[in-house]
Coordinates of C-alpha atoms and ligand atoms in Angstrom, one line a residue:
M1379 CA 31.6 -0.4 57.4
I1380 CA 32.9 -3.6 55.7
A1381 CA 30.0 -5.6 57.3
A1382 CA 27.6 -3.0 55.8
S1383 CA 29.2 -3.3 52.4
V1384 CA 29.0 -7.1 52.5
A1385 CA 25.4 -7.0 53.6
V1386 CA 24.5 -4.7 50.8
I1387 CA 26.3 -6.9 48.3
V1388 CA 24.7 -10.1 49.7
I1389 CA 21.2 -8.5 49.5
V1390 CA 21.8 -7.3 45.9
S1391 CA 23.2 -10.7 44.9
T1392 CA 20.3 -12.6 46.5
L1393 CA 17.8 -10.4 44.7
L1394 CA 19.6 -10.9 41.4
F1395 CA 19.9 -14.6 41.9
K1396 CA 16.2 -14.9 42.7
N1397 CA 15.3 -12.9 39.7
Q1398 CA 17.4 -15.1 37.4
A1399 CA 16.0 -18.2 38.9
K1400 CA 12.5 -16.9 38.2
L1401 CA 13.4 -16.1 34.6
H1402 CA 14.9 -19.5 34.2
E1403 CA 11.8 -21.2 35.5
E1404 CA 9.6 -19.2 33.2
K1405 CA 11.8 -20.0 30.2
T1406 CA 11.9 -23.7 31.1
R1407 CA 8.1 -23.7 31.4
V1408 CA 7.6 -22.0 28.0
H1409 CA 10.0 -24.5 26.4
G1410 CA 8.7 -27.6 28.2
V1411 CA 5.0 -26.8 27.6
A1412 CA 5.8 -25.9 23.9
L1413 CA 7.8 -29.1 23.3
A1414 CA 5.2 -31.4 25.0
R1415 CA 2.3 -29.8 23.2
A1416 CA 4.1 -29.7 19.8
L1417 CA 5.0 -33.4 20.1
S1418 CA 1.5 -34.3 21.4
S1419 CA -0.1 -33.0 18.2
A1420 CA 2.4 -34.8 15.9
E1421 CA 1.7 -38.1 14.1
Y1422 CA 2.4 -41.2 16.2
S1423 CA 4.7 -42.4 13.5
Q1424 CA 6.7 -39.2 13.7
L1425 CA 7.0 -39.6 17.4
V1426 CA 8.2 -43.2 17.3
P1427 CA 10.1 -43.3 14.1
E1428 CA 11.3 -46.4 12.3
T1429 CA 14.9 -47.2 12.5
G1430 CA 16.8 -44.9 10.1
Q1431 CA 14.1 -42.2 10.2
S1432 CA 14.9 -38.8 11.6
S1433 CA 13.5 -38.1 15.1
L1434 CA 11.0 -35.2 15.3
M1435 CA 11.8 -34.9 19.0
R1436 CA 15.4 -34.4 18.4
S1437 CA 14.8 -31.8 15.8
L1438 CA 12.4 -29.8 18.0
A1439 CA 14.7 -30.1 21.0
N1440 CA 17.7 -28.9 18.9
V1441 CA 15.6 -26.0 17.7
Q1442 CA 14.9 -24.9 21.2
G1443 CA 18.6 -25.1 22.1
N1444 CA 17.8 -25.0 25.9
E1445 CA 21.0 -25.7 27.8
N1446 CA 19.0 -27.3 30.6
F1447 CA 17.2 -29.8 28.4
A1448 CA 17.5 -33.3 29.9
Y1449 CA 15.4 -35.6 27.9
A1450 CA 12.3 -36.2 25.8
I1451 CA 10.6 -39.6 25.7
V1452 CA 7.5 -41.2 24.4
V1453 CA 6.1 -43.8 26.8
N1454 CA 3.2 -46.2 26.3
L1455 CA 0.3 -46.4 28.8
A1456 CA 2.3 -49.0 30.8
G1457 CA 5.1 -46.4 31.1
A1458 CA 7.6 -48.3 28.9
K1459 CA 9.8 -46.1 26.8
L1460 CA 9.0 -46.3 23.1
H1461 CA 11.4 -43.6 21.9
E1462 CA 13.7 -41.2 23.7
I1463 CA 16.3 -38.6 23.2
T1464 CA 18.6 -37.4 26.1
S1465 CA 21.2 -34.7 26.6
D1466 CA 24.7 -35.9 27.3
G1467 CA 24.8 -38.0 30.5
S1468 CA 21.2 -37.7 31.3
I1469 CA 19.0 -40.6 32.2
A1470 CA 15.2 -40.2 32.1
P1471 CA 13.6 -41.5 35.3
D1472 CA 10.5 -43.6 35.5
A1473 CA 7.3 -41.7 36.2
S1474 CA 3.6 -42.6 36.5
M1475 CA 1.3 -40.8 34.1
P1476 CA -2.2 -39.5 34.9
T1477 CA -5.2 -41.6 33.8
E1478 CA -8.0 -39.0 33.9
P1479 CA -8.3 -37.0 30.6
H1480 CA -8.4 -33.6 32.4
S1481 CA -4.9 -34.4 33.8
W1482 CA -3.2 -35.6 30.6
F1483 CA -1.5 -32.2 30.1
G1484 CA 0.6 -31.2 33.1
E1485 CA 4.0 -31.0 34.7
H1486 CA 5.7 -32.3 37.8
N1487 CA 9.1 -32.6 39.4
V1488 CA 11.2 -35.8 39.1
I1489 CA 14.7 -36.7 40.3
S1490 CA 17.5 -37.6 37.9
P1491 CA 18.5 -41.2 38.7
G1492 CA 22.1 -40.5 37.7
D1493 CA 23.2 -37.5 39.7
G1494 CA 20.1 -36.8 41.8
R1495 CA 19.4 -33.4 40.2
Q1496 CA 15.9 -32.0 40.1
I1497 CA 14.1 -32.1 36.8
R1498 CA 11.0 -30.3 35.8
E1499 CA 9.0 -32.6 33.6
F1500 CA 6.2 -31.6 31.2
F1501 CA 3.9 -34.2 29.8
A1502 CA 1.2 -34.4 27.2
P1503 CA -0.9 -37.3 25.7
V1504 CA 0.1 -39.2 22.5
M1505 CA -2.9 -40.2 20.4
K1506 CA -3.0 -43.0 17.9
N1507 CA -6.1 -43.4 15.7
G1508 CA -8.0 -41.2 18.2
Q1509 CA -7.1 -43.4 21.1
L1510 CA -4.7 -42.6 24.0
A1511 CA -1.5 -44.5 23.2
G1512 CA 0.9 -43.1 25.7
F1513 CA 2.6 -39.8 26.8
I1514 CA 5.3 -37.4 25.8
R1515 CA 7.6 -36.5 28.7
A1516 CA 10.0 -33.6 28.3
G1517 CA 12.4 -33.0 31.1
Y1518 CA 14.5 -29.9 31.9
Y1519 CA 17.1 -29.6 34.7
N1520 CA 16.2 -27.1 37.4
R1521 CA 18.7 -24.3 37.6
Q1522 CA 21.7 -25.0 39.9
A1523 CA 22.1 -22.9 43.0
A1524 CA 25.7 -22.1 42.2
V1525 CA 26.6 -18.9 40.8
M1526 CA 27.7 -18.9 37.3
S1527 CA 31.2 -17.8 36.5
N1528 CA 30.0 -14.9 34.3
Q1529 CA 27.8 -13.9 37.1
I1530 CA 30.8 -13.8 39.5
S1531 CA 32.4 -11.1 37.3
N1532 CA 29.1 -9.2 37.2
L1533 CA 28.9 -9.5 41.0
G1534 CA 32.5 -8.3 41.3
L1535 CA 31.7 -5.3 39.0
M1536 CA 28.6 -4.6 41.1
A1537 CA 30.3 -5.0 44.5
L1538 CA 33.1 -2.5 43.7
P1539 CA 30.8 0.6 43.3
I1540 CA 28.7 -0.7 46.2
F1541 CA 31.8 -0.9 48.4
L1542 CA 33.0 2.5 47.3
L1543 CA 29.6 4.0 47.8
T1544 CA 29.3 2.5 51.2
T1545 CA 32.8 3.7 52.2
L1546 CA 32.0 7.2 50.8
S1547 CA 28.7 7.3 52.6
Y1548 CA 30.4 6.1 55.8
F1549 CA 32.9 8.9 55.8
L1550 CA 30.3 11.4 54.8
I1551 CA 28.0 10.3 57.6
R1552 CA 31.0 10.3 60.1
R1553 CA 31.8 13.8 59.0
E1554 CA 28.2 14.8 59.5
I1555 CA 27.8 13.2 62.9
K1556 CA 31.1 14.4 64.2
P1557 CA 29.5 17.4 65.9
L1558 CA 27.1 15.0 67.4
G1559 CA 30.1 13.3 69.1
Q1560 CA 31.1 16.7 70.6
L1561 CA 27.5 17.3 71.6
S1562 CA 27.5 13.9 73.2
K1563 CA 30.7 14.8 75.2
K1564 CA 29.1 18.0 76.3
M1565 CA 26.0 16.1 77.4
E1566 CA 28.2 13.8 79.3
Q1567 CA 30.0 16.7 81.1
A1568 CA 26.6 18.3 81.9
S1569 CA 25.2 15.1 83.2
L1570 CA 28.3 14.7 85.5
S1571 CA 27.7 18.2 86.8
F1572 CA 24.2 17.3 87.8
G1573 CA 25.8 15.1 90.3
V1574 CA 22.9 12.6 90.0
Q1575 CA 23.9 10.0 87.6
A1576 CA 26.2 9.9 84.6
L1577 CA 25.4 9.0 81.0
T1578 CA 26.3 5.4 80.0
P1579 CA 29.7 5.5 78.3
A1580 CA 29.7 5.9 74.6
R1581 CA 30.0 2.5 72.9
N1582 CA 30.5 3.8 69.3
Q1583 CA 30.1 6.9 67.3
D1584 CA 26.9 6.0 65.5
L1585 CA 23.7 7.8 65.3
G1586 CA 21.7 5.1 67.2
D1587 CA 24.1 5.4 70.2
F1588 CA 23.9 9.1 70.1
V1589 CA 20.1 9.0 70.0
Q1590 CA 20.1 6.6 72.9
R1591 CA 22.4 8.9 74.9
F1592 CA 20.4 11.9 73.9
D1593 CA 17.3 10.2 75.2
Q1594 CA 19.1 9.4 78.4
F1595 CA 20.3 13.0 78.7
V1596 CA 16.8 14.3 78.2
Q1597 CA 15.6 12.1 81.0
L1598 CA 18.5 13.3 83.2
V1599 CA 17.7 16.9 82.4
Q1600 CA 14.0 16.3 83.2
S1601 CA 14.8 14.7 86.5
R1602 CA 17.4 17.5 87.2
V1603 CA 14.7 20.1 86.4
N1604 CA 12.3 18.4 88.8
Q1605 CA 15.0 18.3 91.5
L1606 CA 15.8 21.9 90.9
D1607 CA 12.1 22.7 91.0
K1608 CA 11.8 21.0 94.4
E1609 CA 15.0 22.7 95.6
S1610 CA 13.8 26.1 94.4
L1611 CA 10.5 25.5 96.3
S1612 CA 12.2 24.6 99.5
S1613 CA 14.7 27.4 99.1
R1614 CA 11.9 29.8 98.5
A1615 CA 10.2 28.5 101.7
G1616 CA 13.6 28.8 103.4
T1617 CA 14.0 32.4 102.2
H1618 CA 10.5 33.2 103.5
L1619 CA 11.5 31.6 106.8
I1620 CA 14.8 33.5 107.0
T1621 CA 13.0 36.8 106.1
Y1622 CA 10.4 36.0 108.7
K1623 CA 13.0 35.2 111.3
Q1624 CA 15.1 38.3 110.4
E1625 CA 12.0 40.5 110.6
K1626 CA 11.2 39.0 114.0
A1627 CA 14.8 39.4 115.2
E1628 CA 14.9 43.0 113.9
S1629 CA 11.5 43.9 115.4
A1630 CA 12.7 42.4 118.7
L1631 CA 15.9 44.5 118.5
N1632 CA 13.9 47.5 117.6
S1633 CA 11.5 47.1 120.5
I1634 CA 14.0 46.9 123.2
P1635 CA 14.5 50.1 125.1
D1636 CA 18.2 50.3 124.4
A1637 CA 20.1 51.4 121.3
V1638 CA 21.5 48.4 119.5
L1639 CA 24.4 48.2 117.0
V1640 CA 25.7 45.0 115.3
I1641 CA 29.1 45.2 113.6
D1642 CA 30.6 42.5 111.5
D1643 CA 34.1 41.0 111.7
A1644 CA 35.6 44.0 110.0
G1645 CA 34.0 46.4 112.4
I1646 CA 31.4 47.6 109.8
P1647 CA 27.8 48.0 111.1
T1648 CA 25.2 45.6 109.7
F1649 CA 22.3 46.5 111.9
A1650 CA 21.4 49.6 114.0
N1651 CA 18.0 50.2 115.6
A1652 CA 16.2 53.4 115.7
K1653 CA 17.2 54.2 119.3
L1654 CA 20.8 54.7 118.2
E1655 CA 20.2 58.0 116.4
P1656 CA 19.3 60.1 119.5
I1657 CA 22.4 58.7 121.3
L1658 CA 25.0 59.0 118.5
G1659 CA 23.4 61.8 116.5
V1660 CA 23.7 59.9 113.2
S1661 CA 20.9 58.4 111.1
H1662 CA 20.6 54.7 110.4
E1663 CA 21.5 55.2 106.7
E1664 CA 24.7 57.0 107.6
I1665 CA 25.8 54.0 109.8
I1666 CA 25.0 50.8 107.9
G1667 CA 27.8 49.4 105.8
R1668 CA 30.2 52.3 106.6
Q1669 CA 33.5 52.4 108.5
P1670 CA 33.0 53.9 112.0
Q1671 CA 35.6 56.6 111.2
E1672 CA 33.1 57.9 108.6
W1673 CA 30.2 58.5 111.0
C1674 CA 31.2 58.2 114.6
K1675 CA 31.8 61.7 116.1
N1676 CA 32.5 60.7 119.7
K1677 CA 36.2 59.8 120.1
E1678 CA 35.7 57.4 123.0
V1679 CA 33.0 55.5 121.1
L1680 CA 35.1 55.4 118.0
A1681 CA 38.1 54.0 119.9
F1682 CA 35.7 51.4 121.5
L1683 CA 34.4 50.3 118.1
L1684 CA 37.7 50.2 116.4
R1685 CA 39.2 47.8 119.0
F1686 CA 37.1 45.0 117.6
R1687 CA 38.2 45.5 114.1
N1688 CA 40.0 42.4 112.7
S1689 CA 41.1 41.5 116.2
P1690 CA 39.6 38.2 117.4
S1691 CA 41.3 38.5 120.8
A1692 CA 39.5 41.8 121.5
K1693 CA 36.2 40.1 120.9
R1694 CA 35.0 39.5 124.4
S1695 CA 32.4 41.2 126.6
V1696 CA 33.5 44.6 127.5
R1697 CA 31.8 47.8 128.7
M1698 CA 32.5 51.4 129.2
E1699 CA 30.8 54.6 130.2
Y1700 CA 31.1 58.0 128.7
V1701 CA 29.6 61.5 129.1
S1702 CA 27.9 62.9 126.0
E1703 CA 30.0 65.7 124.4
E1704 CA 26.8 67.6 123.5
N1705 CA 25.0 67.1 126.8
P1706 CA 27.2 66.7 129.9
D1707 CA 24.2 65.5 131.9
Q1708 CA 23.8 62.5 129.6
R1709 CA 25.8 59.4 130.6
I1710 CA 25.8 56.5 128.3
S1711 CA 26.9 53.0 129.1
V1712 CA 28.2 50.9 126.2
A1713 CA 28.4 47.1 126.4
A1714 CA 29.8 44.9 123.7
Y1715 CA 29.1 41.1 123.5
P1716 CA 30.7 38.8 121.0
L1717 CA 28.3 37.1 118.5
F1718 CA 29.1 33.4 117.9
S1719 CA 27.8 31.3 115.1
L1720 CA 24.8 29.1 116.3
R1721 CA 26.4 26.0 114.7
D1722 CA 29.9 26.6 115.9
Q1723 CA 30.4 28.4 119.2
T1724 CA 34.0 29.1 118.4
T1725 CA 33.3 31.0 115.2
L1726 CA 32.9 34.7 115.8
F1727 CA 31.0 36.7 113.2
G1728 CA 30.7 40.1 114.9
M1729 CA 29.8 42.1 118.0
L1730 CA 26.5 43.2 119.5
I1731 CA 26.9 46.6 121.0
I1732 CA 24.3 48.0 123.4
F1733 CA 24.1 51.7 124.2
R1734 CA 22.1 52.6 127.3
D1735 CA 21.3 56.0 128.6
I1736 CA 22.1 55.6 132.3
S1737 CA 21.8 59.2 133.3
K1738 CA 18.8 58.6 135.6
E1739 CA 20.4 55.6 137.2
Y1740 CA 23.7 57.4 137.5
F1741 CA 22.2 60.4 139.2
A1742 CA 20.0 58.3 141.3
K1743 CA 23.0 56.3 142.4
Q1744 CA 24.9 59.5 143.1
A1745 CA 22.0 61.0 144.9
G1746 CA 21.7 57.7 146.9
A1747 CA 25.2 58.0 148.0
E1748 CA 24.6 61.6 148.9
F1749 CA 21.4 60.6 150.6
V1750 CA 23.2 58.1 152.9
S1751 CA 25.5 60.8 154.2
H1752 CA 22.7 63.2 154.3
V1753 CA 20.3 60.9 156.2
S1754 CA 23.1 59.9 158.6
H1755 CA 23.6 63.6 159.2
E1756 CA 19.8 64.2 159.5
L1757 CA 19.6 61.4 162.1
K1758 CA 22.7 62.4 163.9
T1759 CA 21.9 66.1 164.3
P1760 CA 18.6 65.5 166.1
L1761 CA 20.3 62.8 168.2
N1762 CA 22.9 65.3 169.3
T1763 CA 20.1 67.8 170.1
L1764 CA 18.2 65.1 171.9
A1765 CA 21.3 64.2 173.9
T1766 CA 22.0 67.8 174.8
Y1767 CA 18.5 68.6 175.8
S1768 CA 18.0 65.4 177.8
E1769 CA 21.2 66.1 179.7
L1770 CA 19.9 69.6 180.4
L1771 CA 16.7 68.1 181.7
L1772 CA 18.6 65.7 184.0
D1773 CA 20.0 68.7 185.7
H1774 CA 16.5 70.1 186.2
A1775 CA 17.4 71.9 189.4
S1776 CA 19.3 74.6 187.5
L1777 CA 16.5 75.0 184.9
T1778 CA 13.6 77.3 185.1
E1779 CA 10.1 76.0 184.2
A1780 CA 10.2 77.9 180.9
E1781 CA 13.5 76.3 180.0
R1782 CA 12.3 72.8 180.8
V1783 CA 9.2 73.4 178.6
E1784 CA 11.4 74.6 175.7
A1785 CA 13.7 71.6 176.1
V1786 CA 10.7 69.2 176.0
N1787 CA 9.3 70.9 172.9
V1788 CA 12.7 70.8 171.1
I1789 CA 12.9 67.1 171.9
H1790 CA 9.4 66.5 170.7
D1791 CA 10.0 68.4 167.4
E1792 CA 13.2 66.5 166.7
V1793 CA 11.5 63.1 167.4
E1794 CA 8.7 64.1 165.1
R1795 CA 11.2 65.0 162.3
M1796 CA 13.0 61.8 162.7
A1797 CA 9.7 59.8 162.8
G1798 CA 8.7 61.6 159.6
L1799 CA 11.9 60.7 157.8
I1800 CA 11.8 57.1 159.0
N1801 CA 8.1 56.9 157.9
N1802 CA 8.9 58.2 154.4
L1803 CA 11.8 55.7 154.2
L1804 CA 9.5 52.9 155.3
N1805 CA 6.8 53.8 152.8
I1806 CA 9.3 54.0 150.0
S1807 CA 10.8 50.7 150.9
K1808 CA 7.3 49.1 150.9
M1809 CA 6.5 50.7 147.6
D1810 CA 9.8 49.6 146.0
N1811 CA 9.3 46.0 147.1
G1812 CA 5.6 46.0 146.1
T1813 CA 4.2 45.3 149.6
L1814 CA 2.4 48.6 149.9
Q1815 CA -1.4 47.9 149.7
L1816 CA -3.8 50.7 148.9
V1817 CA -6.7 50.9 151.3
R1818 CA -9.3 52.9 149.5
K1819 CA -12.1 54.6 151.4
R1820 CA -14.7 57.1 150.6
V1821 CA -13.1 60.5 151.2
K1822 CA -14.4 64.0 150.8
L1823 CA -11.6 65.6 148.9
H1824 CA -12.5 69.0 150.3
D1825 CA -12.0 67.8 153.9
L1826 CA -8.8 66.0 153.0
I1827 CA -7.2 69.1 151.5
Q1828 CA -8.5 71.3 154.3
D1829 CA -6.9 69.1 156.9
A1830 CA -3.6 69.1 155.2
F1831 CA -3.8 72.9 154.8
D1832 CA -4.6 73.4 158.5
S1833 CA -1.8 71.1 159.6
M1834 CA 0.7 73.3 157.7
S1835 CA -0.5 76.7 158.9
N1836 CA 1.8 76.8 161.9
N1837 CA 4.7 75.8 159.8
A1838 CA 3.9 78.5 157.3
L1839 CA 3.4 81.1 160.0
G1840 CA 6.8 80.2 161.5
K1841 CA 8.4 80.8 158.0
G1842 CA 6.5 84.0 157.3
V1843 CA 4.7 82.5 154.4
E1844 CA 1.0 83.2 153.6
L1845 CA -1.2 80.2 152.9
E1846 CA -4.2 80.5 150.6
L1847 CA -6.9 77.8 150.0
K1848 CA -9.1 77.9 146.9
I1849 CA -11.4 74.9 146.8
P1850 CA -15.1 74.8 145.9
P1851 CA -17.3 73.3 148.6
D1852 CA -19.0 70.8 146.3
L1853 CA -15.8 69.1 145.2
G1854 CA -17.4 65.7 145.9
S1855 CA -16.2 62.4 147.3
V1856 CA -13.6 60.1 145.9
R1857 CA -12.4 56.6 146.9
L1858 CA -8.7 56.7 147.7
D1859 CA -6.1 55.7 150.3
K1860 CA -6.5 58.7 152.6
D1861 CA -3.2 58.3 154.5
L1862 CA -1.1 57.8 151.4
F1863 CA -2.8 60.6 149.5
R1864 CA -2.3 62.8 152.5
I1865 CA 1.5 62.1 152.5
A1866 CA 1.6 63.2 148.8
I1867 CA -0.3 66.5 149.5
D1868 CA 1.7 67.1 152.7
N1869 CA 5.0 66.7 150.8
L1870 CA 3.9 69.2 148.1
L1871 CA 2.6 71.6 150.7
S1872 CA 5.7 71.4 153.0
N1873 CA 8.0 71.8 150.0
A1874 CA 6.1 74.9 148.8
I1875 CA 6.5 76.5 152.3
K1876 CA 10.1 75.3 152.6
Y1877 CA 11.3 76.6 149.2
S1878 CA 9.4 79.9 149.6
N1879 CA 11.1 83.0 150.9
P1880 CA 9.8 84.8 153.9
G1881 CA 6.8 87.0 152.8
G1882 CA 5.9 84.5 150.1
K1883 CA 2.6 83.0 149.4
V1884 CA 1.4 79.4 148.8
T1885 CA -1.9 78.7 147.1
V1886 CA -3.7 75.3 147.3
S1887 CA -6.5 74.9 144.8
A1888 CA -8.6 72.0 143.5
Q1889 CA -11.2 71.7 140.8
N1890 CA -13.3 69.2 138.7
L1891 CA -12.2 69.1 135.1
D1892 CA -14.0 67.6 132.1
H1893 CA -14.2 63.9 131.5
D1894 CA -14.4 63.1 135.3
Q1895 CA -10.9 64.4 135.9
M1896 CA -10.0 66.1 139.1
Q1897 CA -7.1 68.4 139.7
I1898 CA -5.2 69.6 142.8
S1899 CA -2.6 72.4 142.5
V1900 CA 0.0 73.6 145.0
R1901 CA 1.6 76.8 143.9
D1902 CA 4.3 78.9 145.5
R1903 CA 6.3 82.1 144.6
G1904 CA 9.6 80.7 145.9
I1905 CA 13.0 79.9 144.6
G1906 CA 11.8 77.9 141.5
I1907 CA 13.4 75.1 139.6
S1908 CA 15.4 75.2 136.4
P1909 CA 13.9 73.3 133.3
E1910 CA 16.7 70.7 133.5
D1911 CA 16.0 70.0 137.1
C1912 CA 12.3 69.8 136.6
E1913 CA 12.9 66.5 134.8
K1914 CA 14.9 65.1 137.7
V1915 CA 13.1 66.3 140.9
F1916 CA 10.9 63.2 141.0
L1917 CA 13.9 60.9 141.0
K1918 CA 14.6 59.1 144.3
Y1919 CA 17.1 61.0 146.5
Y1920 CA 17.4 63.8 144.0
R1921 CA 17.9 67.3 145.3
V1922 CA 18.7 70.3 143.2
S1923 CA 22.3 71.2 143.7
N1924 CA 22.3 74.9 144.5
S1925 CA 22.9 77.0 147.6
E1926 CA 19.2 77.8 147.9
T1927 CA 18.3 74.1 148.2
A1928 CA 21.3 73.2 150.3
S1929 CA 20.3 75.8 152.9
R1930 CA 17.0 74.0 153.4
S1931 CA 16.9 70.6 155.0
G1932 CA 15.5 67.7 152.9
H1933 CA 16.1 64.1 151.8
G1934 CA 15.1 64.0 148.1
L1935 CA 12.3 61.6 148.9
G1936 CA 9.2 63.7 149.2
L1937 CA 8.5 64.2 145.4
Y1938 CA 9.5 60.6 144.6
L1939 CA 7.1 59.3 147.2
A1940 CA 4.3 61.7 146.0
K1941 CA 4.7 60.6 142.4
Q1942 CA 4.6 56.9 143.3
I1943 CA 1.4 57.5 145.4
I1944 CA -0.3 59.4 142.7
S1945 CA 0.6 56.7 140.2
L1946 CA -0.9 54.1 142.4
H1947 CA -4.1 56.1 142.2
H1948 CA -3.8 56.1 138.4
G1949 CA -3.0 59.8 138.4
V1950 CA -0.1 62.0 137.2
I1951 CA 1.9 64.7 138.8
T1952 CA 3.5 67.5 136.8
V1953 CA 5.6 70.5 137.6
N1954 CA 5.7 74.0 136.1
S1955 CA 8.4 76.3 137.4
E1956 CA 10.6 79.2 136.7
P1957 CA 13.8 79.9 138.7
G1958 CA 13.2 82.9 141.0
K1959 CA 9.5 83.1 140.3
G1960 CA 8.0 80.1 141.8
T1961 CA 6.7 76.6 141.2
E1962 CA 3.4 74.8 140.7
F1963 CA 2.9 71.1 141.2
I1964 CA -0.4 69.7 139.7
I1965 CA -2.0 66.4 140.5
T1966 CA -4.5 65.1 138.0
F1967 CA -6.5 61.9 138.6
K1968 CA -9.7 60.3 137.7
A1969 CA -12.6 61.4 139.9
Q1970 CA -14.1 57.9 140.0
P1971 CA -17.4 58.7 141.7
V1972 CA -18.1 56.6 144.8
Q1973 CA -21.3 55.0 143.4
L1974 CA -19.5 53.5 140.3
E1975 CA -16.5 52.4 142.3
E1976 CA -18.3 50.6 145.1
S1977 CA -18.7 47.4 143.1
Q1978 CA -15.2 47.4 141.7
D1979 CA -13.2 47.3 145.0
Ligands
LIG154 P1 13.5 67.3 149.7 O1 13.4 66.6 150.9 O2 14.9 67.6 149.3 O3 12.7 68.5 149.5 P2 11.9 66.4 147.6 O4 11.9 65.1 146.9 O5 10.7 66.8 148.2 O6 13.1 66.3 148.5 O7 12.3 67.4 146.5 C1 13.3 67.2 145.6 C2 14.0 68.4 145.2 O8 13.2 69.3 144.4 C3 14.3 69.3 146.3 O9 15.5 69.0 146.9 C4 14.3 70.7 145.7 O10 15.6 70.9 145.2 C5 13.3 70.6 144.6 N1 12.0 71.1 145.0 C6 10.9 70.5 145.5 N2 9.9 71.2 145.6 C7 10.3 72.5 145.3 C8 9.6 73.8 145.3 N3 8.4 73.9 145.7 N4 10.3 74.8 144.9 C9 11.6 74.7 144.5 N5 12.3 73.5 144.5 C10 11.6 72.4 144.9

């Protein structure tokens, strides 16, 4: 502030001083030119007076009263002084005068020989009798650079208001730019929060510093905006990627055949696929984000889910099985797997719970176990019979011819039964491990069904069951594996006779349907099958558990095998039945005329 005040004072003083110097110069010129010209036009005698005469030069110089007047002299053409007047202490220096008439009037600078001060000298010609006789030289001191004492007081008077004004302005400006200081601090804090680069520290509180920092701040904000722009772009790309990955993960979880539930650390579901609803009987909306107690109706499942809640130690792979409360035939297996963070395999963030309807597997397993004991029994019984009858035959002396024939027939029947069972088992095993090869041949469907029908007639007769065949003679030829297809039809036919009551009737029919479809039906009026069992009779080893079935021998393999064989021929087998009224099995498959098929096989 003081520096500013001094600067203002110095500038003002310099201007004043320069102005004064200019005024002085002009005044000196006016006086010098006037004195030289006035004396030049005076009589020679007046310029160089006789002794005792008054000097015109002195009179005129006194009239002017110029405080800087140094001298006035008259010199002849050789430069010798003819008359001179000087101010106190002044000595007129020598000077050469012009010779050309156009330069007779003029001025120049000379140096005072006494004190070395600069003198502005004005000269003019002195004429005598019309001839140039010499020159008038009037000298005036140039103004001293020093400041006059009266000027000092003026300066003092001037400096005071300047100083006061500067101080006032300083405080006013400070007050005005104070908010800028706060703004500057805020900019500093904001720039620090950018984490890129801080503003340079404030040097002082002036406007220039603030403008510089503001400029810096604008650049920082600009670069921060660019950076945020890039980050926003990459985060948008990241979000798209996450959404894409999430959609992929969800579609994968939705497409798996099991019901999937994901619960978070607090045991609250965050994902459930559509397959969960039929198993738990609650919709997706009722599950997500809600405590299991609010939606889980099954007590066992609820207890299973709650064990993972806020209990890290419980978060390990566990499984359980339960029977549906609504449907006792439905068995569900529940398996829970801990979900670990991909980055840190020790951080658990929830559990993946998979619900699987294992009813079919369960019943198949159960039936399998029953089958083993059943097959053992089925094989052991004929073996006992074989042993008994073979012993009888050994003792042939005591047997009549008729008894021997009967024994041999019994042994033959039992061997046939065992061979049939073993054959079925072998075919199933080949089918299960994929080694069964179809050998398609051209077959007249009519003949194939007729053969099967004929082979069962004795069997039907023995059971008191009537057999009926309804097939059109022009059924046509098809390409199929005759032996396998025959096993399927034999199984249906033998079942129809087996599960009929004496006096019953079995009808075998076949027909061509639209769209090249062919249909074979085996219908009986026997014991029938309940709707629930209709769904299960094609399962391996499954036998309906009722006394009617139990009283008939069987292995639970016939329908399973028939279904597999028809599937291999790209056909389907369905069942319609009513308990006590009878059953109809229908095979539908593509006719595939021989001519078209030839090239394909
Ligand atoms: P099985 O050797 O026991 O007959 P299948 O696989 O042929 O085995 O049949 C499975 C079960 O389906 C049978 O045990 C029986 O309970 C039922 N079944 C099959 N065919 C008939 C039918 N025509 N009438 C009534 N029940 C049948």
